[in-house]
Amino acid sequence: MEGAKSADLEIPKCGDALDPFSAASKDGTFRVAINSYILLIKERIKFLSAPKEDKGLDASALKQRVIYELALDSEARRLVLSDGADARAKEEALKGLASDVLDREGFVVGDREEFLNEVVKDSLGLGPLEDFVADPDVTEIMVIGVDHVYIEKGGRLIKTSARFADERHLRNVIDKIVSPIGRRVDESSPIVDARLPSGERVHIVVPPVALDGAVITIRKFRKDMLSIDDLIAASSLSREMASFLEVCVRQRKNILVAGGTASGKTTLLNILSSFIPAGERIVTIEDSAELNLAKPHVVRLEARAPNVEGEGEISIRDLVRASLRMRPDRIIVGECRGAETLDMLQAMNTGHEGSMTTVHANSSRDALGRLATLSLFAGFDIPLRAVREQIAAAIDVIVFLRRERDGTRRIVDISEVTGMEGEVITMQPLYSFEKGRFVAQFVPTFQGVLE
């Protein structure tokens, strides 16, 4: 660009070039972006000196201009790229530098404090999503394109007034999510799973697969661990059911937690894990780390997606097999969704009693069918009856959760797997939720062991 004429250069609109503060810019790309903007701003010094009304910058473009001005400031770059610094102090320092830019360049904004907060959010965080990520009452954040941001709060979906400045602004936020973990998302790889530094699970789909613009779904998890008493207080189960599940865990019964999306399966799995005695070695295996076991001896394993060349994938099945060589007392798989189901069943049948997992299903009976179907994904020529026998021998108790229309998550069925009759896995209900109350049904066949 050296020797370029000012007439050949145009002021970039919001996001026309790489965001110099994105995580992807921490390498040489950052320097390229900075050098380009140094030259651009030098060439357009007359533009920057003109009265505000002649500069033709709308609010979003002005915000982006201030961000790029900060990118030229060595102190601002140090603040943005520094790790381990106090977040609040970093925000205040960056806000002060942004305010200096407004004063120096003669930019006038309506609400200065709100404008500076927006600049800081875009520089350090996830822009219009930052407040929702910080709100402990928000459990899910859903973005559809530039204009539609929904949240789940108190079990209800709410459409917010938040929006992105334009498509590039949205893509810059996506880059900040995926770049720190070495992922990429583009037309050639339009679907990606990621995790924020604070632990929230993120799923992203971009065009051409997403027809109405990029889609972001952020699943948040409570920072404070719920207890079984919290579930009882929320009418998610009765105290008698809670006591029964606690004894099942302590007596090393294999438990399958089933339910629909966002029904509370992972939350319940965390709570059940709290009943495991402290002296046991636990191995957790997840596609995206969500479990948070407050136990002294836990080995946490997380699957890895393939890289851009399609290599380096570590599947849940690989991890289940690896865990068997780690001398686990119990294995907890966050969710069975494929061929690893067969390996999990075999682990439960070969000395790893007290293990737990979850599966998506519409009922306790459907959960058994799902396990059988998923086991066949392993690719072995195993008769369906043999698979069902494995399931009947491996699973002791099924806990089924349902998300009610008012957003309440509730255990509506606890059943015992009792064996096989012909080709059918037999079950008996132990507890159910009927007509607004919890009902005890049958006594488990292993009642003597529990006592």
CSV table of C-alpha atoms in Angstrom, one decimal:
chain,number,residue,atom,x,y,z
A,1,MET,CA,0.0,0.0,0.0
A,2,GLU,CA,3.0,2.3,0.2
A,3,GLY,CA,2.6,5.4,-1.9
A,4,ALA,CA,-1.1,5.0,-2.1
A,5,LYS,CA,-3.1,8.2,-2.8
A,6,SER,CA,-5.7,9.4,-0.3
A,7,ALA,CA,-8.2,9.6,-3.1
A,8,ASP,CA,-7.8,5.8,-3.6
A,9,LEU,CA,-8.7,5.1,0.0
A,10,GLU,CA,-12.1,5.0,1.5
A,11,ILE,CA,-13.0,5.1,5.2
A,12,PRO,CA,-13.8,1.5,6.1
A,13,LYS,CA,-17.4,0.9,7.3
A,14,CYS,CA,-18.1,-1.2,10.4
A,15,GLY,CA,-16.1,-4.5,10.0
A,16,ASP,CA,-14.8,-3.9,6.4
A,17,ALA,CA,-11.5,-5.3,7.6
A,18,LEU,CA,-10.2,-7.7,10.2
A,19,ASP,CA,-11.1,-6.7,13.7
A,20,PRO,CA,-7.6,-6.0,15.2
A,21,PHE,CA,-8.8,-7.0,18.7
A,22,SER,CA,-10.1,-10.4,17.7
A,23,ALA,CA,-8.4,-13.5,19.1
A,24,ALA,CA,-7.3,-14.4,15.6
A,25,SER,CA,-5.3,-11.2,15.4
A,26,LYS,CA,-2.8,-12.2,18.1
A,27,ASP,CA,-0.3,-13.4,15.5
A,28,GLY,CA,1.1,-11.7,12.4
A,29,THR,CA,-2.3,-10.9,11.1
A,30,PHE,CA,-2.6,-8.4,14.0
A,31,ARG,CA,0.5,-6.6,12.8
A,32,VAL,CA,-0.7,-6.5,9.2
A,33,ALA,CA,-4.1,-5.0,10.3
A,34,ILE,CA,-2.4,-2.4,12.5
A,35,ASN,CA,0.1,-1.3,9.8
A,36,SER,CA,-2.7,-1.1,7.2
A,37,TYR,CA,-4.7,1.2,9.5
A,38,ILE,CA,-1.7,3.3,10.4
A,39,LEU,CA,-1.2,4.1,6.7
A,40,LEU,CA,-4.9,4.6,6.1
A,41,ILE,CA,-5.4,7.0,9.0
A,42,LYS,CA,-2.3,9.0,7.9
A,43,GLU,CA,-3.7,9.3,4.4
A,44,ARG,CA,-7.1,10.4,5.7
A,45,ILE,CA,-6.0,12.9,8.3
A,46,LYS,CA,-8.0,15.6,6.6
A,47,PHE,CA,-11.1,13.5,6.9
A,48,LEU,CA,-10.5,12.9,10.6
A,49,SER,CA,-10.0,16.7,11.2
A,50,ALA,CA,-13.2,17.7,9.5
A,51,PRO,CA,-16.3,18.8,11.5
A,52,LYS,CA,-18.5,15.9,12.8
A,53,GLU,CA,-21.4,16.6,10.5
A,54,ASP,CA,-19.1,16.2,7.5
A,55,LYS,CA,-17.6,12.9,8.4
A,56,GLY,CA,-20.7,10.9,7.5
A,57,LEU,CA,-20.2,8.3,10.3
A,58,ASP,CA,-23.3,6.6,11.7
A,59,ALA,CA,-23.3,5.3,15.3
A,60,SER,CA,-21.9,1.8,14.4
A,61,ALA,CA,-19.3,3.2,12.1
A,62,LEU,CA,-18.2,5.7,14.7
A,63,LYS,CA,-17.9,2.9,17.3
A,64,GLN,CA,-15.8,0.9,14.8
A,65,ARG,CA,-13.6,4.0,14.1
A,66,VAL,CA,-12.9,4.4,17.8
A,67,ILE,CA,-12.0,0.7,18.1
A,68,TYR,CA,-9.5,1.0,15.3
A,69,GLU,CA,-8.1,4.1,16.8
A,70,LEU,CA,-7.6,2.1,20.0
A,71,ALA,CA,-5.8,-0.6,17.9
A,72,LEU,CA,-3.1,2.0,17.2
A,73,ASP,CA,-2.6,2.6,20.8
A,74,SER,CA,0.1,0.4,22.4
A,75,GLU,CA,-1.4,0.6,25.8
A,76,ALA,CA,-4.9,-0.4,24.5
A,77,ARG,CA,-3.3,-3.3,22.7
A,78,ARG,CA,-1.6,-4.4,25.8
A,79,LEU,CA,-4.8,-4.3,27.8
A,80,VAL,CA,-6.8,-6.2,25.2
A,81,LEU,CA,-4.2,-9.0,24.7
A,82,SER,CA,-3.1,-9.3,28.3
A,83,ASP,CA,-4.1,-12.5,30.1
A,84,GLY,CA,-4.9,-12.8,33.8
A,85,ALA,CA,-5.5,-9.0,34.3
A,86,ASP,CA,-8.3,-7.9,36.5
A,87,ALA,CA,-11.3,-7.7,34.2
A,88,ARG,CA,-12.9,-4.7,35.8
A,89,ALA,CA,-9.7,-2.7,35.9
A,90,LYS,CA,-9.0,-3.6,32.3
A,91,GLU,CA,-12.5,-2.4,31.2
A,92,GLU,CA,-12.1,0.9,33.1
A,93,ALA,CA,-8.7,1.5,31.6
A,94,LEU,CA,-9.9,0.8,28.1
A,95,LYS,CA,-12.9,3.0,28.6
A,96,GLY,CA,-10.6,5.8,29.6
A,97,LEU,CA,-8.5,5.4,26.4
A,98,ALA,CA,-11.6,5.3,24.3
A,99,SER,CA,-12.8,8.5,25.9
A,100,ASP,CA,-9.4,10.1,25.1
A,101,VAL,CA,-10.0,9.1,21.4
A,102,LEU,CA,-13.4,10.9,21.4
A,103,ASP,CA,-11.8,14.0,22.8
A,104,ARG,CA,-8.8,14.0,20.6
A,105,GLU,CA,-10.7,13.4,17.4
A,106,GLY,CA,-13.6,15.7,18.3
A,107,PHE,CA,-16.3,13.0,18.0
A,108,VAL,CA,-19.5,13.9,19.7
A,109,VAL,CA,-21.9,11.1,20.9
A,110,GLY,CA,-25.3,11.4,22.6
A,111,ASP,CA,-24.8,9.1,25.6
A,112,ARG,CA,-21.1,9.0,26.1
A,113,GLU,CA,-21.1,6.4,28.9
A,114,GLU,CA,-23.3,4.0,26.9
A,115,PHE,CA,-21.1,4.5,23.8
A,116,LEU,CA,-17.9,3.7,25.8
A,117,ASN,CA,-19.5,0.6,27.3
A,118,GLU,CA,-20.4,-0.6,23.8
A,119,VAL,CA,-16.8,0.0,22.6
A,120,VAL,CA,-15.4,-2.0,25.6
A,121,LYS,CA,-17.9,-4.8,25.0
A,122,ASP,CA,-16.9,-5.1,21.3
A,123,SER,CA,-13.2,-4.8,22.1
A,124,LEU,CA,-13.0,-7.3,25.0
A,125,GLY,CA,-16.2,-9.4,24.9
A,126,LEU,CA,-19.0,-10.5,22.7
A,127,GLY,CA,-20.6,-7.2,21.9
A,128,PRO,CA,-24.4,-7.2,22.3
A,129,LEU,CA,-24.3,-10.7,23.9
A,130,GLU,CA,-21.9,-9.7,26.7
A,131,ASP,CA,-24.7,-8.6,29.1
A,132,PHE,CA,-26.6,-11.8,28.6
A,133,VAL,CA,-23.5,-13.9,29.2
A,134,ALA,CA,-22.9,-12.0,32.5
A,135,ASP,CA,-26.5,-12.3,33.6
A,136,PRO,CA,-26.8,-15.3,36.0
A,137,ASP,CA,-30.5,-15.6,35.4
A,138,VAL,CA,-30.1,-16.2,31.6
A,139,THR,CA,-29.7,-19.9,30.8
A,140,GLU,CA,-29.6,-19.8,27.0
A,141,ILE,CA,-28.7,-17.2,24.4
A,142,MET,CA,-29.9,-17.7,20.8
A,143,VAL,CA,-28.9,-15.5,17.8
A,144,ILE,CA,-30.5,-15.7,14.4
A,145,GLY,CA,-28.8,-13.4,12.0
A,146,VAL,CA,-28.1,-9.7,12.7
A,147,ASP,CA,-31.4,-8.6,14.1
A,148,HIS,CA,-32.8,-11.4,16.2
A,149,VAL,CA,-31.4,-12.2,19.7
A,150,TYR,CA,-33.4,-14.4,22.0
A,151,ILE,CA,-32.7,-15.5,25.6
A,152,GLU,CA,-34.1,-18.1,27.9
A,153,LYS,CA,-34.9,-16.7,31.4
A,154,GLY,CA,-36.9,-18.4,34.0
A,155,GLY,CA,-37.7,-21.2,31.6
A,156,ARG,CA,-39.3,-18.8,29.1
A,157,LEU,CA,-38.0,-17.6,25.7
A,158,ILE,CA,-37.7,-13.8,25.4
A,159,LYS,CA,-36.9,-11.7,22.3
A,160,THR,CA,-34.5,-9.0,23.2
A,161,SER,CA,-33.8,-5.6,21.6
A,162,ALA,CA,-30.2,-6.5,21.2
A,163,ARG,CA,-28.8,-6.6,17.6
A,164,PHE,CA,-25.6,-6.5,15.7
A,165,ALA,CA,-24.5,-3.6,13.6
A,166,ASP,CA,-24.2,-5.7,10.5
A,167,GLU,CA,-23.2,-9.1,9.3
A,168,ARG,CA,-19.4,-8.4,9.7
A,169,HIS,CA,-20.0,-7.3,13.3
A,170,LEU,CA,-21.7,-10.7,13.9
A,171,ARG,CA,-18.9,-12.6,12.2
A,172,ASN,CA,-16.3,-10.8,14.3
A,173,VAL,CA,-18.0,-12.0,17.5
A,174,ILE,CA,-18.0,-15.5,16.1
A,175,ASP,CA,-14.3,-15.2,15.4
A,176,LYS,CA,-13.7,-14.2,19.0
A,177,ILE,CA,-15.5,-17.4,20.1
A,178,VAL,CA,-13.9,-19.9,17.9
A,179,SER,CA,-10.3,-18.6,17.4
A,180,PRO,CA,-9.0,-19.1,20.9
A,181,ILE,CA,-9.7,-22.9,20.7
A,182,GLY,CA,-8.2,-23.3,17.3
A,183,ARG,CA,-11.4,-23.8,15.4
A,184,ARG,CA,-12.7,-22.1,12.3
A,185,VAL,CA,-16.2,-21.6,10.8
A,186,ASP,CA,-16.8,-20.7,7.2
A,187,GLU,CA,-18.5,-21.9,4.0
A,188,SER,CA,-16.3,-25.0,3.8
A,189,SER,CA,-16.9,-25.8,7.5
A,190,PRO,CA,-20.2,-24.1,8.5
A,191,ILE,CA,-20.9,-25.9,11.7
A,192,VAL,CA,-18.8,-25.8,14.9
A,193,ASP,CA,-19.0,-26.5,18.6
A,194,ALA,CA,-17.0,-24.4,20.9
A,195,ARG,CA,-16.7,-23.3,24.5
A,196,LEU,CA,-16.3,-19.8,26.0
A,197,PRO,CA,-13.4,-19.3,28.5
A,198,SER,CA,-16.0,-19.1,31.3
A,199,GLY,CA,-17.3,-22.6,30.4
A,200,GLU,CA,-20.5,-21.8,28.4
A,201,ARG,CA,-21.2,-24.3,25.5
A,202,VAL,CA,-21.5,-22.7,22.1
A,203,HIS,CA,-22.9,-24.1,18.8
A,204,ILE,CA,-22.5,-22.0,15.7
A,205,VAL,CA,-23.9,-22.5,12.2
A,206,VAL,CA,-23.2,-20.0,9.4
A,207,PRO,CA,-24.4,-19.6,5.8
A,208,PRO,CA,-24.9,-21.3,3.4
A,209,VAL,CA,-26.3,-23.9,5.8
A,210,ALA,CA,-28.0,-21.2,7.9
A,211,LEU,CA,-30.3,-19.5,5.4
A,212,ASP,CA,-31.2,-16.4,7.5
A,213,GLY,CA,-27.7,-15.5,8.7
A,214,ALA,CA,-25.3,-16.9,11.2
A,215,VAL,CA,-26.9,-18.8,14.1
A,216,ILE,CA,-25.3,-18.9,17.6
A,217,THR,CA,-26.6,-20.9,20.5
A,218,ILE,CA,-24.9,-20.4,23.9
A,219,ARG,CA,-25.9,-22.8,26.7
A,220,LYS,CA,-25.0,-21.4,30.1
A,221,PHE,CA,-24.4,-23.3,33.3
A,222,ARG,CA,-24.8,-22.2,36.8
A,223,LYS,CA,-21.7,-21.1,38.6
A,224,ASP,CA,-23.0,-22.3,41.9
A,225,MET,CA,-23.7,-26.0,42.1
A,226,LEU,CA,-27.4,-27.0,42.6
A,227,SER,CA,-28.1,-29.6,45.3
A,228,ILE,CA,-30.7,-32.2,45.6
A,229,ASP,CA,-32.5,-30.0,48.1
A,230,ASP,CA,-32.7,-27.2,45.4
A,231,LEU,CA,-34.5,-29.7,43.1
A,232,ILE,CA,-36.9,-30.7,45.9
A,233,ALA,CA,-37.7,-27.0,46.6
A,234,ALA,CA,-38.3,-26.5,42.9
A,235,SER,CA,-40.8,-29.5,42.9
A,236,SER,CA,-38.5,-31.4,40.5
A,237,LEU,CA,-38.8,-34.5,42.6
A,238,SER,CA,-40.0,-35.6,46.0
A,239,ARG,CA,-37.8,-36.2,49.0
A,240,GLU,CA,-38.5,-39.9,48.9
A,241,MET,CA,-37.4,-40.0,45.3
A,242,ALA,CA,-34.2,-38.1,46.2
A,243,SER,CA,-33.4,-40.5,49.0
A,244,PHE,CA,-33.9,-43.4,46.7
A,245,LEU,CA,-31.6,-42.0,44.0
A,246,GLU,CA,-28.9,-41.2,46.6
A,247,VAL,CA,-29.0,-44.8,47.9
A,248,CYS,CA,-28.8,-46.1,44.3
A,249,VAL,CA,-25.7,-44.1,43.6
A,250,ARG,CA,-24.0,-45.1,46.9
A,251,GLN,CA,-24.9,-48.8,46.2
A,252,ARG,CA,-23.3,-48.5,42.7
A,253,LYS,CA,-26.3,-49.0,40.6
A,254,ASN,CA,-25.9,-48.1,36.9
A,255,ILE,CA,-28.1,-45.1,36.1
A,256,LEU,CA,-29.4,-43.8,32.8
A,257,VAL,CA,-30.8,-40.2,32.8
A,258,ALA,CA,-33.1,-39.6,29.9
A,259,GLY,CA,-35.1,-36.6,28.6
A,260,GLY,CA,-35.6,-34.1,25.9
A,261,THR,CA,-33.4,-31.1,25.0
A,262,ALA,CA,-32.9,-28.7,28.0
A,263,SER,CA,-34.8,-30.9,30.3
A,264,GLY,CA,-32.1,-30.8,33.0
A,265,LYS,CA,-30.2,-34.1,32.3
A,266,THR,CA,-26.7,-32.6,32.9
A,267,THR,CA,-27.8,-30.8,36.0
A,268,LEU,CA,-29.2,-34.0,37.4
A,269,LEU,CA,-26.1,-35.9,36.5
A,270,ASN,CA,-24.0,-33.4,38.4
A,271,ILE,CA,-26.2,-33.7,41.4
A,272,LEU,CA,-26.2,-37.5,41.4
A,273,SER,CA,-22.5,-37.5,41.1
A,274,SER,CA,-22.3,-35.6,44.4
A,275,PHE,CA,-23.4,-38.8,46.1
A,276,ILE,CA,-20.4,-40.8,45.0
A,277,PRO,CA,-18.1,-41.5,47.9
A,278,ALA,CA,-15.0,-39.4,48.1
A,279,GLY,CA,-12.5,-42.3,47.9
A,280,GLU,CA,-13.5,-43.4,44.4
A,281,ARG,CA,-11.7,-42.6,41.1
A,282,ILE,CA,-14.2,-41.1,38.5
A,283,VAL,CA,-13.6,-40.6,34.8
A,284,THR,CA,-15.9,-38.2,33.0
A,285,ILE,CA,-16.2,-38.2,29.2
A,286,GLU,CA,-17.9,-35.5,27.3
A,287,ASP,CA,-18.3,-34.1,23.8
A,288,SER,CA,-18.2,-30.6,25.3
A,289,ALA,CA,-17.2,-30.3,29.0
A,290,GLU,CA,-20.2,-29.4,31.1
A,291,LEU,CA,-20.0,-31.6,34.2
A,292,ASN,CA,-18.5,-30.1,37.3
A,293,LEU,CA,-18.0,-32.8,39.9
A,294,ALA,CA,-17.0,-31.5,43.3
A,295,LYS,CA,-14.9,-34.6,44.0
A,296,PRO,CA,-11.2,-34.9,44.8
A,297,HIS,CA,-10.3,-37.7,42.3
A,298,VAL,CA,-11.8,-36.9,38.9
A,299,VAL,CA,-10.2,-37.4,35.5
A,300,ARG,CA,-12.0,-35.1,32.9
A,301,LEU,CA,-11.8,-36.1,29.3
A,302,GLU,CA,-13.2,-34.1,26.3
A,303,ALA,CA,-13.6,-35.2,22.7
A,304,ARG,CA,-11.8,-33.3,20.0
A,305,ALA,CA,-13.2,-32.4,16.6
A,306,PRO,CA,-11.1,-33.0,13.5
A,307,ASN,CA,-8.9,-30.1,12.3
A,308,VAL,CA,-9.4,-28.3,9.0
A,309,GLU,CA,-7.6,-31.1,7.2
A,310,GLY,CA,-10.0,-33.6,8.7
A,311,GLU,CA,-7.4,-35.2,10.9
A,312,GLY,CA,-6.8,-35.4,14.7
A,313,GLU,CA,-10.3,-36.3,15.7
A,314,ILE,CA,-10.7,-37.9,19.2
A,315,SER,CA,-14.2,-39.3,19.5
A,316,ILE,CA,-16.1,-40.1,22.7
A,317,ARG,CA,-15.8,-43.8,21.7
A,318,ASP,CA,-12.0,-43.4,21.7
A,319,LEU,CA,-12.1,-41.8,25.2
A,320,VAL,CA,-14.4,-44.5,26.6
A,321,ARG,CA,-11.9,-47.2,25.5
A,322,ALA,CA,-9.0,-45.2,26.9
A,323,SER,CA,-10.8,-44.7,30.2
A,324,LEU,CA,-10.9,-48.5,30.7
A,325,ARG,CA,-7.1,-48.4,31.0
A,326,MET,CA,-7.2,-45.7,33.7
A,327,ARG,CA,-8.4,-47.9,36.6
A,328,PRO,CA,-11.7,-46.1,37.0
A,329,ASP,CA,-14.2,-47.0,39.8
A,330,ARG,CA,-16.9,-45.2,37.8
A,331,ILE,CA,-17.3,-43.9,34.3
A,332,ILE,CA,-19.6,-41.0,33.6
A,333,VAL,CA,-20.4,-40.2,29.9
A,334,GLY,CA,-22.1,-36.9,29.5
A,335,GLU,CA,-24.3,-38.1,26.6
A,336,CYS,CA,-24.5,-41.3,24.5
A,337,ARG,CA,-25.2,-40.3,21.0
A,338,GLY,CA,-23.4,-42.8,18.8
A,339,ALA,CA,-21.2,-45.9,18.6
A,340,GLU,CA,-19.7,-45.2,22.1
A,341,THR,CA,-23.0,-46.5,23.5
A,342,LEU,CA,-21.9,-50.1,23.0
A,343,ASP,CA,-18.6,-49.5,24.7
A,344,MET,CA,-20.3,-47.8,27.6
A,345,LEU,CA,-22.7,-50.8,28.1
A,346,GLN,CA,-19.7,-53.2,28.0
A,347,ALA,CA,-17.9,-51.1,30.6
A,348,MET,CA,-21.0,-51.2,32.9
A,349,ASN,CA,-21.1,-55.0,32.4
A,350,THR,CA,-17.4,-55.5,33.2
A,351,GLY,CA,-16.7,-54.2,36.7
A,352,HIS,CA,-17.5,-50.5,36.5
A,353,GLU,CA,-20.8,-50.6,38.4
A,354,GLY,CA,-22.2,-47.2,39.5
A,355,SER,CA,-21.5,-45.6,36.2
A,356,MET,CA,-23.9,-43.1,34.7
A,357,THR,CA,-24.8,-41.5,31.3
A,358,THR,CA,-27.6,-39.6,29.6
A,359,VAL,CA,-29.5,-40.0,26.4
A,360,HIS,CA,-32.1,-38.0,24.5
A,361,ALA,CA,-35.5,-39.7,24.5
A,362,ASN,CA,-39.2,-39.1,24.9
A,363,SER,CA,-39.8,-41.7,27.6
A,364,SER,CA,-38.1,-44.3,29.7
A,365,ARG,CA,-39.2,-47.0,27.3
A,366,ASP,CA,-37.9,-44.9,24.3
A,367,ALA,CA,-34.6,-44.5,26.1
A,368,LEU,CA,-34.0,-48.2,25.9
A,369,GLY,CA,-34.8,-48.3,22.2
A,370,ARG,CA,-32.4,-45.4,21.7
A,371,LEU,CA,-29.6,-47.2,23.4
A,372,ALA,CA,-30.2,-50.3,21.2
A,373,THR,CA,-30.2,-48.2,18.0
A,374,LEU,CA,-27.1,-46.2,19.0
A,375,SER,CA,-25.3,-49.5,19.9
A,376,LEU,CA,-25.8,-50.7,16.3
A,377,PHE,CA,-23.8,-47.6,15.1
A,378,ALA,CA,-20.7,-49.4,16.3
A,379,GLY,CA,-20.7,-51.3,13.1
A,380,PHE,CA,-20.5,-54.8,14.4
A,381,ASP,CA,-22.8,-57.5,13.2
A,382,ILE,CA,-24.5,-58.1,16.5
A,383,PRO,CA,-28.0,-59.5,16.7
A,384,LEU,CA,-30.5,-57.0,18.1
A,385,ARG,CA,-31.4,-59.5,20.9
A,386,ALA,CA,-27.8,-59.6,22.0
A,387,VAL,CA,-27.7,-55.8,22.2
A,388,ARG,CA,-30.9,-55.8,24.2
A,389,GLU,CA,-29.4,-58.3,26.6
A,390,GLN,CA,-26.4,-56.1,27.1
A,391,ILE,CA,-28.7,-53.2,27.9
A,392,ALA,CA,-30.8,-55.2,30.3
A,393,ALA,CA,-27.7,-56.4,32.1
A,394,ALA,CA,-26.0,-53.0,32.2
A,395,ILE,CA,-28.8,-50.5,33.2
A,396,ASP,CA,-30.3,-50.8,36.6
A,397,VAL,CA,-32.4,-47.6,36.9
A,398,ILE,CA,-33.8,-45.1,34.3
A,399,VAL,CA,-34.6,-41.5,35.4
A,400,PHE,CA,-36.7,-39.6,32.9
A,401,LEU,CA,-37.1,-35.8,33.0
A,402,ARG,CA,-39.5,-33.6,31.3
A,403,ARG,CA,-39.5,-29.9,30.7
A,404,GLU,CA,-43.0,-28.5,31.4
A,405,ARG,CA,-44.7,-25.7,29.5
A,406,ASP,CA,-43.9,-23.2,32.2
A,407,GLY,CA,-40.2,-24.0,32.0
A,408,THR,CA,-40.1,-26.3,35.1
A,409,ARG,CA,-37.8,-29.3,34.8
A,410,ARG,CA,-39.2,-32.3,36.6
A,411,ILE,CA,-38.5,-36.0,37.1
A,412,VAL,CA,-41.7,-37.6,35.9
A,413,ASP,CA,-40.6,-41.3,35.9
A,414,ILE,CA,-38.1,-43.5,37.7
A,415,SER,CA,-38.1,-47.1,36.4
A,416,GLU,CA,-36.2,-50.2,37.1
A,417,VAL,CA,-34.9,-52.5,34.3
A,418,THR,CA,-35.8,-56.0,35.5
A,419,GLY,CA,-34.5,-58.2,32.6
A,420,MET,CA,-35.8,-59.8,29.4
A,421,GLU,CA,-38.9,-61.5,28.4
A,422,GLY,CA,-38.5,-63.0,24.9
A,423,GLU,CA,-37.2,-60.1,22.7
A,424,VAL,CA,-38.4,-57.4,25.0
A,425,ILE,CA,-36.6,-55.6,27.8
A,426,THR,CA,-38.8,-55.6,30.9
A,427,MET,CA,-39.2,-52.6,33.2
A,428,GLN,CA,-41.3,-51.7,36.2
A,429,PRO,CA,-42.1,-48.1,37.3
A,430,LEU,CA,-40.9,-47.1,40.8
A,431,TYR,CA,-42.0,-43.5,40.9
A,432,SER,CA,-44.1,-41.3,38.6
A,433,PHE,CA,-45.6,-37.8,38.5
A,434,GLU,CA,-49.4,-38.0,38.0
A,435,LYS,CA,-52.1,-35.4,38.4
A,436,GLY,CA,-49.8,-32.9,39.9
A,437,ARG,CA,-48.2,-35.1,42.5
A,438,PHE,CA,-45.4,-37.7,42.8
A,439,VAL,CA,-46.6,-41.3,43.3
A,440,ALA,CA,-44.6,-44.3,44.5
A,441,GLN,CA,-45.5,-47.3,42.3
A,442,PHE,CA,-43.6,-50.6,42.9
A,443,VAL,CA,-40.8,-51.6,45.2
A,444,PRO,CA,-37.5,-52.3,43.3
A,445,THR,CA,-36.4,-55.9,43.1
A,446,PHE,CA,-33.0,-54.9,44.6
A,447,GLN,CA,-34.7,-53.3,47.7
A,448,GLY,CA,-32.8,-55.7,49.9
A,449,VAL,CA,-29.5,-54.4,48.6
A,450,LEU,CA,-30.6,-50.8,49.2
A,451,GLU,CA,-31.5,-51.6,52.8
